Every structure is written in C-alpha cells, then in structure tokens.
Amino acid sequence: MTERYVLDLQEVDETQVAVVGGKGAHLGGLSRIEGIRVPAGFCVTTDAFRRIMAEAPSLDDRLDQLSRLNPDDREAIRTLSAQIRRTVEGIAVPDDLAAAITRALARLGEQAAYAVRSSATAEDLPTASFAGQQDTYLNVVGPTAILQHVSRCWASLFTERAVTYRQRNGIDHRTVHMAVVVQRMVFPHASGILFTADPVTGNRKVATVDAGFGLGEALVSGLVNPDVFKVRHGEVVAKAIAAKQRAVHALPTGGTQEVAIDSRRQEQPALTDAQVVRLVQLGRRIEAHFGRPQDIEWCLVDDGFQIVQSRPITTLFPIPETGDQENHVYVSVGHQQMMTDPMKPLGLSMWQLTAMVPMHAAGGRLFVDVTRRLASPASRAGLLDVMGRGDPLVRDALETVLDRDDFVPSLPDAGPGGPPTGAASATIATDPAIVTELIERSQVSIAALERDIRTKTGPALFEFLLEAFAEHKRVLSDPLSMQAIMAGMEATWWLNDTLQEWLGEKNAADTLTLSAPDNVTSEMGLALLDVADVIRPHSEVVAFLQGVEDEGFLDELAKLAGGTEARDAIEAYLDRYGMRCVGEIDITRPRWRERPTTLVPVLLDNVRNFEPGAAERRFEQGRQKAQQKEQDVLSRLRALPDGDRKAGEAKRMIDRVRTFIGYREYPKYAIVSRYFVYKQALLEEAERLVQAGVLPQKEDIFYLTFQELHDVVRSNQVDDRLVQQRKDAFRSYHALTPPRVLTSDGEAVTGAYRRDDVPAGALIGLPVSAGTIEGRARVILDIAEADLEAGDILVTTFTDPSWSPLFVAVAGLVTEVGGLMTHGAVIAREYGLPAVVGVERATRLIRDGQRIRVHGTDGYVEILP
C-alpha cells in the first residue's frame, strides 16, 4: 500500500485519529455536520511523520533515554527534549513528501495565508485533552514557510511540557504520532470559545461563550479578559462585558501582532445576544454529533460563524445513567465513607451488591439518588437533618437545589424511597452486654463464611457469594445493631446540644468519649504501639526494617536477633487487622496482609517517637480525662436550678454514649473482614483463569464487574478490549474531583458553611473534636509516605480506619472530607486530638511544614506567619 501523506479535511472523520491526529479527525468530523462551516484545508498524515522520524536513526536511542527519565527530573527532560526537537526540525523534508504538500496548497491557493496546526494522535481524547501541549502557527504565507512550520509542528511533539504530560499519564512516547493540519486563515471580526456545558459547575443545560475582538489567540494566551455569556434554553441568562483593550490581528506579510482597540469600542460586546444564541445552537448540533459536551473554538466572519476546533470537555464529572428524562439529585457515597478516590469496576459492583440502598456509579464513584426523599416534606426534613449533622456542606448543597423551585418535584409522601432516616430510634437499654453480643454474632457469621467458602470454585463460588451477600446485608441491617449505633450517636448529639444550652459549653461530648471501650479502630492504633514496643529493643531488627522494600520481609526477620518475636508480633497484628487498608471500601485495594510494607514507616515512627508502654498509658490517660470531665459537668449541673434532674439526665446520656459509641466502628470492621474473605476466593479464581490462558494477569479481574467476572468464569472467555477500555477510563477518573452533591443536569453543587464567626483568612471546616493545637503541618497524601514527629498536625484529603495508627503519633487532624460521625472524627475524639474536617482544598492551601493552629472546638484552621 502506498503511504498517503496528504488527505483533504473533507476526506477524514473522527474515526481516523491514528492517521490525522485528534484535531484533524475532529475537524474532519465537524466539516461533515450540516450547517457547520470549517475553514478549508488538508492534513499531513502520521505516515509523513513516521517517514521523517525514520530519516534520523539516532532518534531511537534518544527516545529510549527519554522514557527512562523520571517525570520530576525537569533538567534532564528539558535538555533531551530540546535535542530531539532540533534533530526533527533539521531533517530535510523528502522531495515526494514536499511535493504532495505543495500540490495540496496549489489547490487551495498557494499565496493565501494559512494556519499550520499540530494534531497529535493522543490529544482531544475523551480521557485526556492534552490541550495546548503542541503548537499552532497562524498566518503562514508561501510554500517554503509552510514546509518549515510543518517541521516545527512535528518537533513540537517533544516540547518539555508534552513529554512530561505523557510520562505522568503513563503514555509511551513511541505510540504517539504527529499529524499536521494546514487550513486557510480566516480573519475574524470576533472569536472565542464556546463550552456546551458550564465548565465551572458542570451544568450540561448551560452553555458558556467567551468572546473577544480579532483572533482567538488573545483570549487563549490570556492577553485580554473576554466577554462572557451564559445561555440556557435558548436565551442569554447572564453576561459580563469586559473592557477589551487589545486584540491580535494578522499581518499582510504573515505572522500576527497585538493592536490596541479604540477606546470607544473597548466596552462594546464582541457579539450581540442574537449571535450568541445562534452560536450556541451550532454548538448543540456539534455536541449531538460527537455525543458529549464540547469545548469549541469559533470565529465570526461577515456575520457567519466558522468552527476551527472542537474537543470533548474532559474535566466534567460524568452523570449517573438512569435511562429517563426526570430530574435527579445524587449524594456522594465517598464523602460519607471517607473514600473519594475512584474505585475499580469490581470494587464498585461489590459495594453496590452489599450496600443497604441502591447506588449509582459515575466517574468511578458511587452516589445515592435522594430525589424521592427530597420530594416529600416528611422525609425531606429528616434527610436534611441527618445530612446536616454529618456534613453541613451536603445539607447546604441540597438546600441550594431545593431553592430552585422547579427542580425537585413535590410529592405527597416518600413512597418507596428507602426507610425514613433515623427510623431505628434508640429504644434499647444502656447495657454493655448488647455490644458484646453483637460483636459475637458478627464473628460467628464471619467464621461460617470462612469455613463454607473454602470448598467453592468456578460458577458455584459465584452462586455461593450471592448468598453470602444476602447474609452480609442481613448482619448489617440487624435492628439491634442499628439501634446500638443510633443510641451512641443520639446520646452524643443530646450531650453536645443540651450541655451547650445548660452550661454554655461547646462539644462537651468530645472529652466525655475519650478512650471509650470496644472501639476496634482506636484499639488498632494502640496495638501498633505495642508492636513497636516488641521491636524497639532489637537494634538489628530496627535497622533491617529501615531498608525493607520487599513484601516477603517477614520471613527474613527470623534470621535476626530478636527477629522471631518481632515477626510474631507483626503477624498477630495482621491476623487481627490485616484486612484493612486505605480506601478499604474498594475490594480491589491491596490489604495490609497483602502488602505489609505499608505499615513499616508507621511502625518505625512509633519506635522512634514513643516510650515503652505508651499504648496503655494513652488509653488510661484518656479514660481518666473523660472521668474527670464527667464529674466536672455533673457537679456544675447540680449547682443549676433543677440541677439534680439535669445531672441525672446527663449521667444517663454519658453512660449511654460510653456504652455504645465504640461500637460505631465495628460494622465497618466486619464488612472489611468479609471483603477480605471474598477477595481471596476471587483471586484464587483469577489465578485459575491465568493458568488457563484466559487472562494475562490476576489483577485484570478488578476491571470487570462481579456479574461480568461470573460470566468469564462460566465461559472461560474475556473481552480484552473491554478490560483495556476500563483501565484507560479508571486512569482518567483520577483527574476528576467528585462533587458532594450532583444533579442529573451534571451540576456539581458544592455547598458552603455560611459562617461569620471565623477570623479573616482562616480555613473553615467542621468542628469534630474539641481543643486548640498549634504545630507543624504534615501534608500527607499517602500513608506510606508518613514521616511524623511528635507534635505534628496531620493534613490530608480523607482518613478511613486504616489511618488510625498515625493518629497516635500526631497532635491534631485536618481533612478535606469528613463529618461529625465519620471514622476520622470518631477516632480523633477517642484519642483527644483537636480536629477540623471538611476543609475544602486543605492539602493545597496548607503547605507541608507550615505552622498552623487548629481550632477543633470552633471548626477553623489558621495558617500562622
């Protein structure tokens, strides 16, 4: 087959990314849409690029060197990528290739002005936009100049920025090729960008138009502020007209220049409202053609719009699919479960199959549809109350949606929208034996699961697991268990509300719950201090652990002095807590038992920062503080009018909170324990599929749903393309921030605290554990990177139970996600750590090493000079 070096834009469409790159393919697709005008032009194909690369054999070695560099080694990447660019630009364009380009120019007008635009095969993809990675040259005149700029476009595949982007996104440099689009220049009166969905809120019903005078370069490069129009349902609903002092115009001889705009024109809108509405109609047509919201570059020439680019908006959070046209309001599960990272498909489907309410997946996260509960006044109040106590930002976001009169329909009653919130009202006695019995029931159920699953393989395993999921839900929805959890939470709320009213004291329950019994998560943190006590006396073991990288290190320990005791202590810890890990609601995440090296840095911090016997001392100090607090509160209450009655009520509630609040953590421990049993069985099944040549590697099962995996086990066949698509999608989901509340219009509603009792410049959050602490902020995004000193304040995105071993080593806690009753808050109170959670963008606004003051009683953080 002869290579085709040049294709007319009319000959290509969006299926030909491999031939003409993302931009070329999209422009070809655009030129086929009825009523859409695209400036005439042609593509220099990737065949031409490959031909050029083959002309310089030295490039191969340099690309090898490049792929081995660390993405953070800016200096080496800068030097090597510059060498590659110089080499590419220096290659003479072969005669037959030059002739093909010149022939195409002759057809369109040799002395006309052209835009020469890079079009890489890995740009404008649904999962990675690569916007602005490669170069565009405007107003290029004459064949010689055009050939020179085509060479520059080829070379721009290796700009420092493009190279780093590919390395960070795990894209092999050799798999990306560069095509070049050559288009007739248009000399517009105005130009700009149209987003067919609001890029800030994500609302798919609102289009945004940015417009300025002259060429679009002025807007893209940030030279001027654009006019901004918002359009909804065919009318302009908001606009801001900017003072546009400069524009970029084309020069007759080629190239562009900045010009000043006449002062009388500066304040004039670049487009009339009617033009804006017409442009958005064109945008909706383009969006319908490509099947997703678009970021479109447009030009206005003689009252007609020409489209010079369209690419998907990759930053929008996807909308759960419902198959209907109704309005829906979704609340994020990840914000409730302290896990806002994306989950893999097996993780999503396993959580859906074992959850108590229906859940919808989007962008690798789970959401609950609360529309029905919001629609009925009776269930609405209860839902808002529970959400507000947990996370005021969710409540505020829901109220924002409710304030839009027409979005949530009003229904007479809730109907089948799940049980009304707080139905399991705490009518049980304050009896520690209830907690003991619940824990025993759970242990018996897990032991039965471990016993019965051993003999199950193949399709029979999946039948068994579906029954196990039913048992899993039965244990979770045990009315007694629900009552015990609610009893602890309601007693906490009662103490905080009532003691503030009676004694003027905020968050009194925080001290009253210190070192509460039966809290499996806080015991887990203290138990690791005990392991450190075993290791500390053995210097050889400590030195060995400092260099550990291999997961098999436990077997090596036995060869060292004191190593057997150290290994036994770690093994015993893993037997009890090894099913835990960061992001543990996703079954595909590696557990501590599977990756024990995760615990080593925390263990070494404990060896360094603590004295022997620290765990017992910590627990005892907390217990005594709680006891003193109780005596103090009761004696102050007795001094009030009607004091004996008030003290009596408070005493009952304190006993109740201490009896039940620790159990709050147990159901999650039980879920994760069961999860580990399911996972081990599924991985054994995956191993069988690998042996049978069905799967290349065990972990591929993580990219299939439970049902799909069941089908693979039955048929011994897997769709490799599906697995690859899922891997690409999962990688892209990491770049998305899940909203607390999402609507079916795609709007991410953030919510606000709306407080005026906080000093200027402070970061506002939710007070979850009382006290004020000042110290060094340690911004830690990965538990394995922990390197803590006594007195440090932990700042992170979210904490789940697996973080609690770090809590013993820090003096305070700040997280971006969380609520009053989420795990981090419960454990912070247990350990007496001042904590503020739900602080938006805390890990970006607070720098590692800065001194901060955490106001755990009032819910804000100050960054100190």
mmCIF file of C-alpha atoms in Angstrom, residues 317-546:
data_model
loop_
_atom_site.group_PDB
_atom_site.id
_atom_site.type_symbol
_atom_site.label_atom_id
_atom_site.label_comp_id
_atom_site.label_asym_id
_atom_site.label_seq_id
_atom_site.Cartn_x
_atom_site.Cartn_y
_atom_site.Cartn_z
ATOM 1 C CA PHE A 317 -17.842 14.851 36.216
ATOM 2 C CA PRO A 318 -19.955 12.176 34.442
ATOM 3 C CA ILE A 319 -23.671 11.838 35.280
ATOM 4 C CA PRO A 320 -25.109 8.531 36.574
ATOM 5 C CA GLU A 321 -27.172 6.853 33.851
ATOM 6 C CA THR A 322 -30.858 6.469 34.678
ATOM 7 C CA GLY A 323 -32.483 5.917 31.291
ATOM 8 C CA ASP A 324 -35.201 8.517 31.997
ATOM 9 C CA GLN A 325 -35.606 12.247 31.413
ATOM 10 C CA GLU A 326 -36.575 13.063 35.024
ATOM 11 C CA ASN A 327 -34.607 15.374 37.315
ATOM 12 C CA HIS A 328 -32.404 13.580 39.866
ATOM 13 C CA VAL A 329 -30.334 14.690 42.860
ATOM 14 C CA TYR A 330 -27.418 12.478 43.919
ATOM 15 C CA VAL A 331 -25.367 12.495 47.134
ATOM 16 C CA SER A 332 -21.789 11.190 47.088
ATOM 17 C CA VAL A 333 -21.217 7.908 48.947
ATOM 18 C CA GLY A 334 -17.460 8.524 49.011
ATOM 19 C CA HIS A 335 -17.853 11.612 51.198
ATOM 20 C CA GLN A 336 -19.831 9.523 53.725
ATOM 21 C CA GLN A 337 -17.404 6.587 53.557
ATOM 22 C CA MET A 338 -14.172 8.629 53.617
ATOM 23 C CA MET A 339 -13.042 7.427 50.228
ATOM 24 C CA THR A 340 -13.285 9.965 47.405
ATOM 25 C CA ASP A 341 -10.705 8.264 45.155
ATOM 26 C CA PRO A 342 -12.048 6.401 42.112
ATOM 27 C CA MET A 343 -12.900 2.714 42.598
ATOM 28 C CA LYS A 344 -12.257 -0.028 40.066
ATOM 29 C CA PRO A 345 -15.308 -1.733 38.470
ATOM 30 C CA LEU A 346 -15.151 -4.852 40.691
ATOM 31 C CA GLY A 347 -14.928 -2.582 43.764
ATOM 32 C CA LEU A 348 -17.924 -0.521 42.655
ATOM 33 C CA SER A 349 -20.105 -3.533 41.875
ATOM 34 C CA MET A 350 -19.224 -5.410 45.098
ATOM 35 C CA TRP A 351 -20.137 -2.353 47.197
ATOM 36 C CA GLN A 352 -23.386 -1.965 45.225
ATOM 37 C CA LEU A 353 -24.238 -5.650 45.795
ATOM 38 C CA THR A 354 -23.635 -5.444 49.558
ATOM 39 C CA ALA A 355 -24.995 -1.941 50.282
ATOM 40 C CA MET A 356 -28.286 -1.306 52.057
ATOM 41 C CA VAL A 357 -29.584 1.194 49.461
ATOM 42 C CA PRO A 358 -29.383 1.310 45.644
ATOM 43 C CA MET A 359 -26.247 3.103 44.429
ATOM 44 C CA HIS A 360 -25.360 4.584 41.058
ATOM 45 C CA ALA A 361 -21.829 4.643 39.636
ATOM 46 C CA ALA A 362 -20.322 7.587 37.731
ATOM 47 C CA GLY A 363 -16.702 8.645 37.243
ATOM 48 C CA GLY A 364 -15.527 5.678 39.331
ATOM 49 C CA ARG A 365 -17.547 6.883 42.355
ATOM 50 C CA LEU A 366 -20.865 5.886 43.899
ATOM 51 C CA PHE A 367 -23.921 8.070 44.504
ATOM 52 C CA VAL A 368 -27.286 7.630 46.199
ATOM 53 C CA ASP A 369 -30.335 9.127 44.466
ATOM 54 C CA VAL A 370 -32.166 11.189 47.120
ATOM 55 C CA THR A 371 -34.745 12.780 44.788
ATOM 56 C CA ARG A 372 -37.719 10.867 46.236
ATOM 57 C CA ARG A 373 -36.669 11.636 49.816
ATOM 58 C CA LEU A 374 -36.320 15.348 48.962
ATOM 59 C CA ALA A 375 -39.644 15.463 47.146
ATOM 60 C CA SER A 376 -41.761 14.623 50.199
ATOM 61 C CA PRO A 377 -41.814 17.219 53.010
ATOM 62 C CA ALA A 378 -41.922 14.449 55.664
ATOM 63 C CA SER A 379 -38.789 12.606 54.574
ATOM 64 C CA ARG A 380 -37.047 15.815 53.413
ATOM 65 C CA ALA A 381 -36.692 17.248 56.928
ATOM 66 C CA GLY A 382 -35.219 14.003 58.287
ATOM 67 C CA LEU A 383 -32.775 13.666 55.384
ATOM 68 C CA LEU A 384 -31.570 17.282 55.698
ATOM 69 C CA ASP A 385 -31.184 16.887 59.470
ATOM 70 C CA VAL A 386 -29.044 13.742 59.236
ATOM 71 C CA MET A 387 -27.003 15.124 56.329
ATOM 72 C CA GLY A 388 -26.521 18.413 58.154
ATOM 73 C CA ARG A 389 -25.263 16.732 61.312
ATOM 74 C CA GLY A 390 -22.866 14.629 59.278
ATOM 75 C CA ASP A 391 -21.635 17.196 56.768
ATOM 76 C CA PRO A 392 -23.128 20.727 56.661
ATOM 77 C CA LEU A 393 -21.767 21.205 53.117
ATOM 78 C CA VAL A 394 -24.014 18.402 51.829
ATOM 79 C CA ARG A 395 -27.017 19.900 53.577
ATOM 80 C CA ASP A 396 -26.297 23.355 52.168
ATOM 81 C CA ALA A 397 -25.852 21.931 48.656
ATOM 82 C CA LEU A 398 -29.191 20.084 48.904
ATOM 83 C CA GLU A 399 -30.905 23.248 50.142
ATOM 84 C CA THR A 400 -29.393 25.157 47.202
ATOM 85 C CA VAL A 401 -31.034 22.665 44.821
ATOM 86 C CA LEU A 402 -34.351 22.831 46.718
ATOM 87 C CA ASP A 403 -34.335 26.641 46.431
ATOM 88 C CA ARG A 404 -34.715 26.242 42.669
ATOM 89 C CA ASP A 405 -38.457 25.904 42.712
ATOM 90 C CA ASP A 406 -38.840 23.700 39.698
ATOM 91 C CA PHE A 407 -36.008 21.161 40.007
ATOM 92 C CA VAL A 408 -37.288 18.723 42.670
ATOM 93 C CA PRO A 409 -40.969 17.798 42.229
ATOM 94 C CA SER A 410 -43.165 17.931 45.324
ATOM 95 C CA LEU A 411 -44.778 14.627 46.282
ATOM 96 C CA PRO A 412 -47.373 13.963 48.998
ATOM 97 C CA ASP A 413 -45.294 11.192 50.655
ATOM 98 C CA ALA A 414 -41.989 9.437 50.212
ATOM 99 C CA GLY A 415 -43.201 6.129 48.813
ATOM 100 C CA PRO A 416 -40.500 3.527 48.206
ATOM 101 C CA GLY A 417 -37.533 5.800 48.830
ATOM 102 C CA GLY A 418 -35.866 3.680 51.492
ATOM 103 C CA PRO A 419 -36.579 3.762 55.214
ATOM 104 C CA PRO A 420 -37.076 7.203 56.777
ATOM 105 C CA THR A 421 -33.814 8.394 58.261
ATOM 106 C CA GLY A 422 -33.350 7.698 61.951
ATOM 107 C CA ALA A 423 -36.114 5.074 61.975
ATOM 108 C CA ALA A 424 -34.094 2.796 64.244
ATOM 109 C CA SER A 425 -34.635 5.157 67.129
ATOM 110 C CA ALA A 426 -32.637 4.100 70.150
ATOM 111 C CA THR A 427 -35.093 2.324 72.417
ATOM 112 C CA ILE A 428 -32.564 -0.168 73.830
ATOM 113 C CA ALA A 429 -31.236 -0.385 77.369
ATOM 114 C CA THR A 430 -27.817 1.034 78.228
ATOM 115 C CA ASP A 431 -26.224 -2.394 78.586
ATOM 116 C CA PRO A 432 -22.624 -3.270 77.557
ATOM 117 C CA ALA A 433 -23.736 -6.909 77.104
ATOM 118 C CA ILE A 434 -25.626 -5.800 73.963
ATOM 119 C CA VAL A 435 -22.371 -4.720 72.317
ATOM 120 C CA THR A 436 -20.636 -7.947 73.383
ATOM 121 C CA GLU A 437 -23.464 -9.986 71.871
ATOM 122 C CA LEU A 438 -23.442 -8.008 68.591
ATOM 123 C CA ILE A 439 -19.690 -8.493 68.193
ATOM 124 C CA GLU A 440 -20.069 -12.239 68.876
ATOM 125 C CA ARG A 441 -22.877 -12.548 66.294
ATOM 126 C CA SER A 442 -20.694 -10.861 63.706
ATOM 127 C CA GLN A 443 -17.690 -13.084 64.492
ATOM 128 C CA VAL A 444 -19.807 -16.249 64.208
ATOM 129 C CA SER A 445 -21.121 -15.120 60.817
ATOM 130 C CA ILE A 446 -17.597 -14.369 59.501
ATOM 131 C CA ALA A 447 -16.250 -17.701 60.807
ATOM 132 C CA ALA A 448 -19.066 -19.519 58.965
ATOM 133 C CA LEU A 449 -18.232 -17.598 55.784
ATOM 134 C CA GLU A 450 -14.530 -18.528 56.035
ATOM 135 C CA ARG A 451 -15.434 -22.184 56.618
ATOM 136 C CA ASP A 452 -18.044 -22.548 53.875
ATOM 137 C CA ILE A 453 -16.231 -20.674 51.089
ATOM 138 C CA ARG A 454 -13.186 -22.977 51.179
ATOM 139 C CA THR A 455 -14.761 -25.697 49.046
ATOM 140 C CA LYS A 456 -16.316 -23.402 46.434
ATOM 141 C CA THR A 457 -14.772 -22.789 42.996
ATOM 142 C CA GLY A 458 -15.908 -21.867 39.491
ATOM 143 C CA PRO A 459 -19.549 -20.860 38.889
ATOM 144 C CA ALA A 460 -20.502 -22.457 42.255
ATOM 145 C CA LEU A 461 -18.356 -19.847 44.032
ATOM 146 C CA PHE A 462 -20.404 -17.039 42.473
ATOM 147 C CA GLU A 463 -23.708 -18.671 43.441
ATOM 148 C CA PHE A 464 -22.326 -19.027 46.987
ATOM 149 C CA LEU A 465 -21.161 -15.393 47.057
ATOM 150 C CA LEU A 466 -24.601 -14.090 46.078
ATOM 151 C CA GLU A 467 -25.977 -15.940 49.135
ATOM 152 C CA ALA A 468 -23.086 -14.584 51.233
ATOM 153 C CA PHE A 469 -24.013 -11.041 50.147
ATOM 154 C CA ALA A 470 -27.564 -11.619 51.403
ATOM 155 C CA GLU A 471 -26.144 -12.752 54.782
ATOM 156 C CA HIS A 472 -23.781 -9.726 54.708
ATOM 157 C CA LYS A 473 -26.786 -7.386 54.337
ATOM 158 C CA ARG A 474 -28.746 -9.273 56.999
ATOM 159 C CA VAL A 475 -25.920 -8.793 59.533
ATOM 160 C CA LEU A 476 -25.572 -5.116 58.563
ATOM 161 C CA SER A 477 -29.294 -4.421 58.894
ATOM 162 C CA ASP A 478 -29.664 -6.251 62.213
ATOM 163 C CA PRO A 479 -32.152 -3.954 64.037
ATOM 164 C CA LEU A 480 -30.232 -4.316 67.314
ATOM 165 C CA SER A 481 -27.006 -3.221 65.597
ATOM 166 C CA MET A 482 -28.739 -0.190 64.046
ATOM 167 C CA GLN A 483 -30.205 0.733 67.442
ATOM 168 C CA ALA A 484 -26.809 0.477 69.149
ATOM 169 C CA ILE A 485 -25.214 2.772 66.555
ATOM 170 C CA MET A 486 -28.081 5.287 66.754
ATOM 171 C CA ALA A 487 -28.033 5.161 70.570
ATOM 172 C CA GLY A 488 -24.376 6.243 70.624
ATOM 173 C CA MET A 489 -24.899 8.959 68.035
ATOM 174 C CA GLU A 490 -28.112 10.335 69.530
ATOM 175 C CA ALA A 491 -26.563 10.438 73.008
ATOM 176 C CA THR A 492 -23.592 12.380 71.564
ATOM 177 C CA TRP A 493 -25.917 14.884 69.886
ATOM 178 C CA TRP A 494 -28.013 15.221 73.044
ATOM 179 C CA LEU A 495 -24.920 15.922 75.198
ATOM 180 C CA ASN A 496 -23.494 18.491 72.762
ATOM 181 C CA ASP A 497 -26.796 20.328 72.243
ATOM 182 C CA THR A 498 -28.022 20.196 75.861
ATOM 183 C CA LEU A 499 -24.736 20.974 77.644
ATOM 184 C CA GLN A 500 -24.226 23.945 75.334
ATOM 185 C CA GLU A 501 -27.693 25.166 76.332
ATOM 186 C CA TRP A 502 -27.298 24.427 80.082
ATOM 187 C CA LEU A 503 -23.595 25.178 80.621
ATOM 188 C CA GLY A 504 -22.654 27.219 77.526
ATOM 189 C CA GLU A 505 -20.023 24.596 76.682
ATOM 190 C CA LYS A 506 -19.319 23.562 73.063
ATOM 191 C CA ASN A 507 -18.717 19.928 72.037
ATOM 192 C CA ALA A 508 -18.609 18.584 75.610
ATOM 193 C CA ALA A 509 -19.120 15.024 74.313
ATOM 194 C CA ASP A 510 -15.664 15.110 72.691
ATOM 195 C CA THR A 511 -13.939 14.791 76.084
ATOM 196 C CA LEU A 512 -16.618 12.513 77.544
ATOM 197 C CA THR A 513 -15.973 9.899 74.825
ATOM 198 C CA LEU A 514 -12.181 9.676 75.289
ATOM 199 C CA SER A 515 -10.960 6.038 75.444
ATOM 200 C CA ALA A 516 -14.473 4.614 75.118
ATOM 201 C CA PRO A 517 -14.496 0.799 75.319
ATOM 202 C CA ASP A 518 -14.931 -1.640 72.374
ATOM 203 C CA ASN A 519 -13.649 0.685 69.657
ATOM 204 C CA VAL A 520 -11.911 -1.668 67.227
ATOM 205 C CA THR A 521 -10.391 1.188 65.206
ATOM 206 C CA SER A 522 -8.769 3.027 68.099
ATOM 207 C CA GLU A 523 -7.566 -0.303 69.532
ATOM 208 C CA MET A 524 -5.881 -0.883 66.154
ATOM 209 C CA GLY A 525 -3.824 2.308 66.509
ATOM 210 C CA LEU A 526 -2.800 1.488 70.080
ATOM 211 C CA ALA A 527 -2.000 -2.138 69.191
ATOM 212 C CA LEU A 528 0.630 -0.942 66.710
ATOM 213 C CA LEU A 529 2.312 0.946 69.594
ATOM 214 C CA ASP A 530 2.504 -2.409 71.389
ATOM 215 C CA VAL A 531 4.148 -3.970 68.305
ATOM 216 C CA ALA A 532 6.684 -1.109 68.352
ATOM 217 C CA ASP A 533 7.449 -1.989 71.982
ATOM 218 C CA VAL A 534 8.433 -5.526 70.905
ATOM 219 C CA ILE A 535 10.695 -4.218 68.120
ATOM 220 C CA ARG A 536 12.332 -1.261 69.893
ATOM 221 C CA PRO A 537 14.921 -3.197 71.990
ATOM 222 C CA HIS A 538 16.306 -5.042 68.920
ATOM 223 C CA SER A 539 18.592 -2.671 67.010
ATOM 224 C CA GLU A 540 19.241 -5.214 64.223
ATOM 225 C CA VAL A 541 15.501 -5.540 63.564
ATOM 226 C CA VAL A 542 15.034 -1.741 63.538
ATOM 227 C CA ALA A 543 17.954 -1.307 61.093
ATOM 228 C CA PHE A 544 16.582 -4.111 58.861
ATOM 229 C CA LEU A 545 13.081 -2.567 58.783
ATOM 230 C CA GLN A 546 14.516 0.797 57.700
#
